PDB file of C-alpha atoms in Angstrom:
ATOM      1  CA  SER J  40      69.411 133.678  97.212  1.00 58.00           C
ATOM      2  CA  GLN J  41      67.708 136.655  95.669  1.00 69.00           C
ATOM      3  CA  GLN J  42      64.933 139.040  96.403  1.00 80.00           C
ATOM      4  CA  GLY J  43      61.865 139.635  94.320  1.00 84.00           C
ATOM      5  CA  GLU J  44      60.770 143.187  93.698  1.00 88.00           C
ATOM      6  CA  GLU J  45      57.040 143.780  93.648  1.00 90.00           C
ATOM      7  CA  ASP J  46      55.313 146.456  91.646  1.00 92.00           C
ATOM      8  CA  PRO J  47      53.318 148.543  92.354  1.00 95.00           C
ATOM      9  CA  GLN J  48      54.111 149.244  95.982  1.00 94.00           C
ATOM     10  CA  ALA J  49      50.473 150.078  96.627  1.00 97.00           C
ATOM     11  CA  LEU J  50      47.238 149.441  94.772  1.00 97.00           C
ATOM     12  CA  SER J  51      43.699 150.601  95.511  1.00 97.00           C
ATOM     13  CA  ILE J  52      40.688 149.195  93.707  1.00 97.00           C
ATOM     14  CA  GLN J  53      36.951 148.738  94.109  1.00 97.00           C
ATOM     15  CA  GLU J  54      35.348 145.447  94.986  1.00 97.00           C
ATOM     16  CA  GLY J  55      34.687 143.402  91.893  1.00 97.00           C
ATOM     17  CA  GLU J  56      37.648 144.763  89.980  1.00 98.00           C
ATOM     18  CA  ASN J  57      40.718 142.721  89.130  1.00 98.00           C
ATOM     19  CA  ALA J  58      44.051 143.356  90.829  1.00 97.00           C
ATOM     20  CA  THR J  59      47.366 142.681  89.147  1.00 97.00           C
ATOM     21  CA  MET J  60      50.674 142.669  90.953  1.00 97.00           C
ATOM     22  CA  ASN J  61      54.041 142.134  89.346  1.00 96.00           C
ATOM     23  CA  CYS J  62      57.315 140.685  90.525  1.00 95.00           C
ATOM     24  CA  SER J  63      60.747 140.935  88.969  1.00 94.00           C
ATOM     25  CA  TYR J  64      63.903 139.090  89.886  1.00 92.00           C
ATOM     26  CA  LYS J  65      67.487 138.996  88.701  1.00 90.00           C
ATOM     27  CA  THR J  66      68.809 135.449  88.298  1.00 86.00           C
ATOM     28  CA  SER J  67      67.514 132.039  87.299  1.00 88.00           C
ATOM     29  CA  ILE J  68      65.063 130.374  89.643  1.00 89.00           C
ATOM     30  CA  ASN J  69      63.793 126.935  90.626  1.00 88.00           C
ATOM     31  CA  ASN J  70      60.388 128.193  91.597  1.00 91.00           C
ATOM     32  CA  LEU J  71      58.603 131.326  92.683  1.00 93.00           C
ATOM     33  CA  GLN J  72      56.070 131.610  95.476  1.00 94.00           C
ATOM     34  CA  TRP J  73      53.453 134.199  96.335  1.00 96.00           C
ATOM     35  CA  TYR J  74      52.358 134.936  99.893  1.00 96.00           C
ATOM     36  CA  ARG J  75      49.721 137.153 101.471  1.00 97.00           C
ATOM     37  CA  GLN J  76      49.959 138.990 104.766  1.00 97.00           C
ATOM     38  CA  ASN J  77      46.934 140.447 106.466  1.00 96.00           C
ATOM     39  CA  SER J  78      47.596 143.341 108.807  1.00 94.00           C
ATOM     40  CA  GLY J  79      49.072 142.131 112.069  1.00 91.00           C
ATOM     41  CA  ARG J  80      49.281 138.519 110.952  1.00 94.00           C
ATOM     42  CA  GLY J  81      51.838 136.106 109.603  1.00 94.00           C
ATOM     43  CA  LEU J  82      52.372 135.342 105.939  1.00 95.00           C
ATOM     44  CA  VAL J  83      50.158 132.800 104.260  1.00 96.00           C
ATOM     45  CA  HIS J  84      51.248 130.810 101.242  1.00 95.00           C
ATOM     46  CA  LEU J  85      49.101 131.379  98.157  1.00 97.00           C
ATOM     47  CA  ILE J  86      50.672 129.590  95.243  1.00 96.00           C
ATOM     48  CA  LEU J  87      53.937 128.112  93.984  1.00 94.00           C
ATOM     49  CA  ILE J  88      54.899 128.104  90.335  1.00 95.00           C
ATOM     50  CA  ARG J  89      57.859 126.107  89.073  1.00 93.00           C
ATOM     51  CA  SER J  90      60.369 127.367  86.567  1.00 93.00           C
ATOM     52  CA  ASN J  91      59.018 125.054  83.853  1.00 94.00           C
ATOM     53  CA  GLU J  92      55.440 126.312  84.305  1.00 96.00           C
ATOM     54  CA  ARG J  93      54.032 129.372  82.608  1.00 97.00           C
ATOM     55  CA  GLU J  94      50.693 129.756  84.321  1.00 98.00           C
ATOM     56  CA  LYS J  95      48.915 128.431  87.361  1.00 97.00           C
ATOM     57  CA  HIS J  96      45.456 128.932  88.800  1.00 96.00           C
ATOM     58  CA  SER J  97      44.036 128.605  92.261  1.00 95.00           C
ATOM     59  CA  GLY J  98      40.465 129.779  92.728  1.00 96.00           C
ATOM     60  CA  ARG J  99      40.396 133.497  91.902  1.00 97.00           C
ATOM     61  CA  LEU J 100      44.180 133.630  91.681  1.00 98.00           C
ATOM     62  CA  ARG J 101      46.130 133.400  88.479  1.00 98.00           C
ATOM     63  CA  VAL J 102      49.915 133.443  88.467  1.00 98.00           C
ATOM     64  CA  THR J 103      52.081 133.709  85.389  1.00 98.00           C
ATOM     65  CA  LEU J 104      55.810 133.252  85.065  1.00 97.00           C
ATOM     66  CA  ASP J 105      58.022 134.499  82.248  1.00 96.00           C
ATOM     67  CA  THR J 106      61.534 133.231  82.866  1.00 95.00           C
ATOM     68  CA  SER J 107      62.880 135.008  79.786  1.00 95.00           C
ATOM     69  CA  LYS J 108      61.819 138.339  81.292  1.00 95.00           C
ATOM     70  CA  LYS J 109      62.510 137.219  84.838  1.00 94.00           C
ATOM     71  CA  SER J 110      59.089 138.294  85.932  1.00 96.00           C
ATOM     72  CA  SER J 111      55.891 136.965  87.433  1.00 96.00           C
ATOM     73  CA  SER J 112      52.450 138.372  87.928  1.00 97.00           C
ATOM     74  CA  LEU J 113      49.645 137.657  90.358  1.00 98.00           C
ATOM     75  CA  LEU J 114      46.116 138.381  89.229  1.00 98.00           C
ATOM     76  CA  ILE J 115      43.226 138.396  91.669  1.00 98.00           C
ATOM     77  CA  THR J 116      39.926 138.378  89.830  1.00 98.00           C
ATOM     78  CA  ALA J 117      36.650 139.776  91.164  1.00 98.00           C
ATOM     79  CA  SER J 118      38.378 141.196  94.216  1.00 97.00           C
ATOM     80  CA  ARG J 119      36.698 141.370  97.605  1.00 97.00           C
ATOM     81  CA  ALA J 120      37.260 143.600 100.609  1.00 97.00           C
ATOM     82  CA  ALA J 121      38.746 140.547 102.346  1.00 96.00           C
ATOM     83  CA  ASP J 122      41.551 140.516  99.776  1.00 98.00           C
ATOM     84  CA  THR J 123      42.932 143.666 101.387  1.00 98.00           C
ATOM     85  CA  ALA J 124      46.455 142.661 102.421  1.00 98.00           C
ATOM     86  CA  SER J 125      50.097 142.862 101.433  1.00 97.00           C
ATOM     87  CA  TYR J 126      51.272 140.445  98.778  1.00 97.00           C
ATOM     88  CA  PHE J 127      54.834 139.196  98.502  1.00 95.00           C
ATOM     89  CA  CYS J 128      56.670 137.246  95.864  1.00 94.00           C
ATOM     90  CA  ALA J 129      59.643 135.063  96.735  1.00 92.00           C
ATOM     91  CA  PRO J 130      61.816 133.664  93.954  1.00 91.00           C
ATOM     92  CA  LEU J 131      63.928 130.669  94.882  1.00 88.00           C
ATOM     93  CA  ASN J 132      67.206 129.703  93.268  1.00 77.00           C
ATOM     94  CA  THR J 133      69.187 128.283  96.164  1.00 76.00           C
ATOM     95  CA  ASP J 134      68.032 127.349  99.623  1.00 79.00           C
ATOM     96  CA  LYS J 135      66.512 130.531 101.003  1.00 81.00           C
ATOM     97  CA  LEU J 136      63.332 132.451 100.352  1.00 83.00           C
ATOM     98  CA  ILE J 137      64.016 136.162 100.407  1.00 84.00           C
ATOM     99  CA  PHE J 138      60.915 138.316 100.354  1.00 88.00           C
ATOM    100  CA  GLY J 139      60.555 141.697  98.724  1.00 83.00           C
ATOM    101  CA  THR J 140      58.803 144.677 100.267  1.00 87.00           C
ATOM    102  CA  GLY J 141      55.452 143.621  98.896  1.00 93.00           C
ATOM    103  CA  THR J 142      52.446 145.226  97.243  1.00 96.00           C
ATOM    104  CA  ARG J 143      49.854 146.695  99.598  1.00 96.00           C
ATOM    105  CA  LEU J 144      46.421 146.030  98.128  1.00 98.00           C
ATOM    106  CA  GLN J 145      43.399 147.933  99.364  1.00 98.00           C
ATOM    107  CA  VAL J 146      40.004 146.792  98.138  1.00 98.00           C
ATOM    108  CA  PHE J 147      37.175 149.221  98.851  1.00 96.00           C
ATOM    109  CA  PRO J 148      33.627 147.900  99.321  1.00 92.00           C
TER     110      PRO J 148
ATOM    111  CA  ASP X 111      47.474 120.822 113.393  1.00 62.00           C
ATOM    112  CA  ALA X 112      47.718 124.043 115.400  1.00 82.00           C
ATOM    113  CA  GLY X 113      50.242 125.586 113.047  1.00 95.00           C
ATOM    114  CA  VAL X 114      53.442 127.334 114.049  1.00 97.00           C
ATOM    115  CA  ILE X 115      53.096 128.658 117.573  1.00 97.00           C
ATOM    116  CA  GLN X 116      55.050 131.639 118.791  1.00 98.00           C
ATOM    117  CA  SER X 117      55.324 133.252 122.194  1.00 97.00           C
ATOM    118  CA  PRO X 118      55.078 135.842 123.458  1.00 98.00           C
ATOM    119  CA  ARG X 119      52.778 137.576 120.979  1.00 97.00           C
ATOM    120  CA  HIS X 120      53.694 140.975 122.341  1.00 97.00           C
ATOM    121  CA  GLU X 121      56.598 142.105 124.466  1.00 97.00           C
ATOM    122  CA  VAL X 122      57.700 145.495 125.660  1.00 98.00           C
ATOM    123  CA  THR X 123      61.073 145.613 127.316  1.00 97.00           C
ATOM    124  CA  GLU X 124      63.645 148.143 128.366  1.00 97.00           C
ATOM    125  CA  MET X 125      66.873 148.671 126.524  1.00 97.00           C
ATOM    126  CA  GLY X 126      69.591 146.396 127.833  1.00 97.00           C
ATOM    127  CA  GLN X 127      67.256 143.622 128.894  1.00 98.00           C
ATOM    128  CA  GLU X 128      67.416 140.103 127.546  1.00 98.00           C
ATOM    129  CA  VAL X 129      64.602 139.018 125.265  1.00 98.00           C
ATOM    130  CA  THR X 130      63.736 135.422 124.465  1.00 98.00           C
ATOM    131  CA  LEU X 131      61.293 134.557 121.729  1.00 98.00           C
ATOM    132  CA  ARG X 132      59.963 131.042 121.434  1.00 98.00           C
ATOM    133  CA  CYS X 133      58.674 128.926 118.609  1.00 98.00           C
ATOM    134  CA  LYS X 134      57.043 125.550 118.193  1.00 98.00           C
ATOM    135  CA  PRO X 135      57.099 124.422 114.560  1.00 98.00           C
ATOM    136  CA  ILE X 136      54.530 122.219 112.913  1.00 97.00           C
ATOM    137  CA  SER X 137      55.108 118.621 113.901  1.00 96.00           C
ATOM    138  CA  GLY X 138      57.075 116.723 111.279  1.00 95.00           C
ATOM    139  CA  HIS X 139      58.568 119.778 109.645  1.00 96.00           C
ATOM    140  CA  ASP X 140      62.321 119.484 109.274  1.00 95.00           C
ATOM    141  CA  TYR X 141      63.028 123.142 108.542  1.00 96.00           C
ATOM    142  CA  LEU X 142      62.607 126.120 110.819  1.00 97.00           C
ATOM    143  CA  PHE X 143      63.136 129.753 109.853  1.00 96.00           C
ATOM    144  CA  TRP X 144      63.366 132.982 111.838  1.00 97.00           C
ATOM    145  CA  TYR X 145      62.427 136.209 110.022  1.00 96.00           C
ATOM    146  CA  ARG X 146      62.296 139.792 111.200  1.00 96.00           C
ATOM    147  CA  GLN X 147      59.947 142.392 109.735  1.00 95.00           C
ATOM    148  CA  THR X 148      60.223 146.160 109.996  1.00 93.00           C
ATOM    149  CA  MET X 149      58.771 148.977 107.942  1.00 89.00           C
ATOM    150  CA  MET X 150      62.212 150.121 106.880  1.00 87.00           C
ATOM    151  CA  ARG X 151      63.813 146.779 105.960  1.00 87.00           C
ATOM    152  CA  GLY X 152      60.838 144.587 105.176  1.00 89.00           C
ATOM    153  CA  LEU X 153      61.151 140.860 105.854  1.00 92.00           C
ATOM    154  CA  GLU X 154      64.664 139.667 106.639  1.00 92.00           C
ATOM    155  CA  LEU X 155      65.709 136.044 107.005  1.00 93.00           C
ATOM    156  CA  LEU X 156      67.781 135.805 110.164  1.00 96.00           C
ATOM    157  CA  ILE X 157      68.604 132.115 110.401  1.00 96.00           C
ATOM    158  CA  TYR X 158      67.275 128.722 109.438  1.00 96.00           C
ATOM    159  CA  PHE X 159      67.641 125.206 110.782  1.00 97.00           C
ATOM    160  CA  ASN X 160      67.423 121.791 109.194  1.00 96.00           C
ATOM    161  CA  ASN X 161      66.837 118.871 111.544  1.00 96.00           C
ATOM    162  CA  ASN X 162      67.701 121.124 114.494  1.00 96.00           C
ATOM    163  CA  VAL X 163      71.058 122.147 113.016  1.00 97.00           C
ATOM    164  CA  PRO X 164      71.665 125.796 112.057  1.00 97.00           C
ATOM    165  CA  ILE X 165      72.374 125.906 108.353  1.00 95.00           C
ATOM    166  CA  ASP X 166      72.661 129.591 107.561  1.00 93.00           C
ATOM    167  CA  ASP X 167      72.884 132.357 110.129  1.00 94.00           C
ATOM    168  CA  SER X 168      74.259 134.991 107.795  1.00 93.00           C
ATOM    169  CA  GLY X 169      71.202 137.145 108.390  1.00 93.00           C
ATOM    170  CA  MET X 170      71.718 137.424 112.130  1.00 95.00           C
ATOM    171  CA  PRO X 171      72.444 141.121 112.570  1.00 88.00           C
ATOM    172  CA  GLU X 172      75.128 140.901 115.241  1.00 86.00           C
ATOM    173  CA  ASP X 173      76.447 138.950 118.186  1.00 92.00           C
ATOM    174  CA  ARG X 174      73.647 140.169 120.385  1.00 96.00           C
ATOM    175  CA  PHE X 175      71.371 137.767 118.529  1.00 97.00           C
ATOM    176  CA  SER X 176      71.488 134.021 119.031  1.00 97.00           C
ATOM    177  CA  ALA X 177      69.169 131.187 118.065  1.00 98.00           C
ATOM    178  CA  LYS X 178      68.931 127.615 119.226  1.00 97.00           C
ATOM    179  CA  MET X 179      66.906 124.568 118.388  1.00 98.00           C
ATOM    180  CA  PRO X 180      67.445 121.988 121.141  1.00 97.00           C
ATOM    181  CA  ASN X 181      64.892 119.586 119.688  1.00 96.00           C
ATOM    182  CA  ALA X 182      62.535 119.186 116.760  1.00 96.00           C
ATOM    183  CA  SER X 183      59.645 120.904 118.502  1.00 96.00           C
ATOM    184  CA  PHE X 184      61.220 123.990 119.998  1.00 97.00           C
ATOM    185  CA  SER X 185      63.399 126.926 119.010  1.00 98.00           C
ATOM    186  CA  THR X 186      64.411 130.165 120.667  1.00 98.00           C
ATOM    187  CA  LEU X 187      65.682 133.480 119.398  1.00 98.00           C
ATOM    188  CA  LYS X 188      67.484 135.483 122.037  1.00 98.00           C
ATOM    189  CA  ILE X 189      68.564 139.109 122.014  1.00 97.00           C
ATOM    190  CA  GLN X 190      70.990 140.167 124.698  1.00 97.00           C
ATOM    191  CA  PRO X 191      71.265 143.042 125.352  1.00 97.00           C
ATOM    192  CA  SER X 192      68.281 144.450 123.505  1.00 97.00           C
ATOM    193  CA  GLU X 193      68.333 147.849 121.825  1.00 97.00           C
ATOM    194  CA  PRO X 194      65.516 150.092 120.537  1.00 97.00           C
ATOM    195  CA  ARG X 195      66.503 149.312 116.936  1.00 96.00           C
ATOM    196  CA  ASP X 196      65.612 145.681 117.588  1.00 97.00           C
ATOM    197  CA  SER X 197      61.950 146.673 117.759  1.00 97.00           C
ATOM    198  CA  ALA X 198      60.224 144.623 115.070  1.00 97.00           C
ATOM    199  CA  VAL X 199      57.926 141.708 114.449  1.00 97.00           C
ATOM    200  CA  TYR X 200      59.784 138.418 114.635  1.00 98.00           C
ATOM    201  CA  PHE X 201      58.304 135.522 112.697  1.00 98.00           C
ATOM    202  CA  CYS X 202      59.046 131.870 113.061  1.00 98.00           C
ATOM    203  CA  ALA X 203      58.173 129.602 110.147  1.00 97.00           C
ATOM    204  CA  SER X 204      58.544 125.956 109.285  1.00 97.00           C
ATOM    205  CA  SER X 205      58.360 123.693 106.258  1.00 95.00           C
ATOM    206  CA  LEU X 206      58.597 120.031 105.396  1.00 93.00           C
ATOM    207  CA  SER X 207      61.484 120.191 102.991  1.00 88.00           C
ATOM    208  CA  GLY X 208      62.989 123.629 102.956  1.00 87.00           C
ATOM    209  CA  ALA X 209      62.455 126.839 101.063  1.00 85.00           C
ATOM    210  CA  ALA X 210      61.345 125.000  97.927  1.00 85.00           C
ATOM    211  CA  ASP X 211      58.296 123.843  99.818  1.00 86.00           C
ATOM    212  CA  THR X 212      55.399 125.801 101.290  1.00 91.00           C
ATOM    213  CA  ILE X 213      56.550 127.738 104.335  1.00 93.00           C
ATOM    214  CA  TYR X 214      54.089 128.099 107.193  1.00 95.00           C
ATOM    215  CA  PHE X 215      54.411 131.210 109.319  1.00 96.00           C
ATOM    216  CA  GLY X 216      53.465 131.821 112.901  1.00 97.00           C
ATOM    217  CA  GLU X 217      51.561 134.928 113.904  1.00 96.00           C
ATOM    218  CA  GLY X 218      54.702 136.699 115.016  1.00 97.00           C
ATOM    219  CA  SER X 219      56.142 138.140 118.185  1.00 98.00           C
ATOM    220  CA  TRP X 220      55.774 141.935 118.332  1.00 97.00           C
ATOM    221  CA  LEU X 221      58.806 143.294 120.166  1.00 98.00           C
ATOM    222  CA  THR X 222      59.137 146.861 121.376  1.00 98.00           C
ATOM    223  CA  VAL X 223      62.359 147.925 123.071  1.00 98.00           C
ATOM    224  CA  VAL X 224      62.107 151.262 124.875  1.00 97.00           C
TER     225      VAL X 224
END
């Protein structure tokens, strides 16, 4: 198992702007997942990208994966105040998802 | 489906007391996970079960912590005796086929040990 490391730790933007969060990991993976956590709530699954995929979309979310650089990015387009949350990546190479410390995104109206 | 259900949502207890956290996974899910979240350490995987059997408990911090899953619809995480450093949010989560699948989290049990 391994832990993803998110960057930046915190991000503040205005509504309508795009938000990009990055994730780096150390060893080979089977897939990588992104989760969101609203304050005081549990984590919610956003998207899963497999090691043989390079890009995946889901609504306003776009995830990329570069296995050669061992990195992934999550792009939220046209952000909304409701996107304010912490975002976690979780690379998987064995049987356990280990979460990083997350990126805290603040979207101002 | 109601999702993963945890109880209690909030608990305040005195140091030395026993704490029992409960979880009902989503029906049909074969995997159950217990995580702990603190500001200092982030999200830590404590233990996970497959078909009610503990598979990996390497994240359980010490012998004061124990977890059981007597049947497919119920799990407990027990801390005895509790200490102030156990104060955290404890999440239960479940999935159909393990960590490679989507994991569904409960809303957490907020534990404060004074």
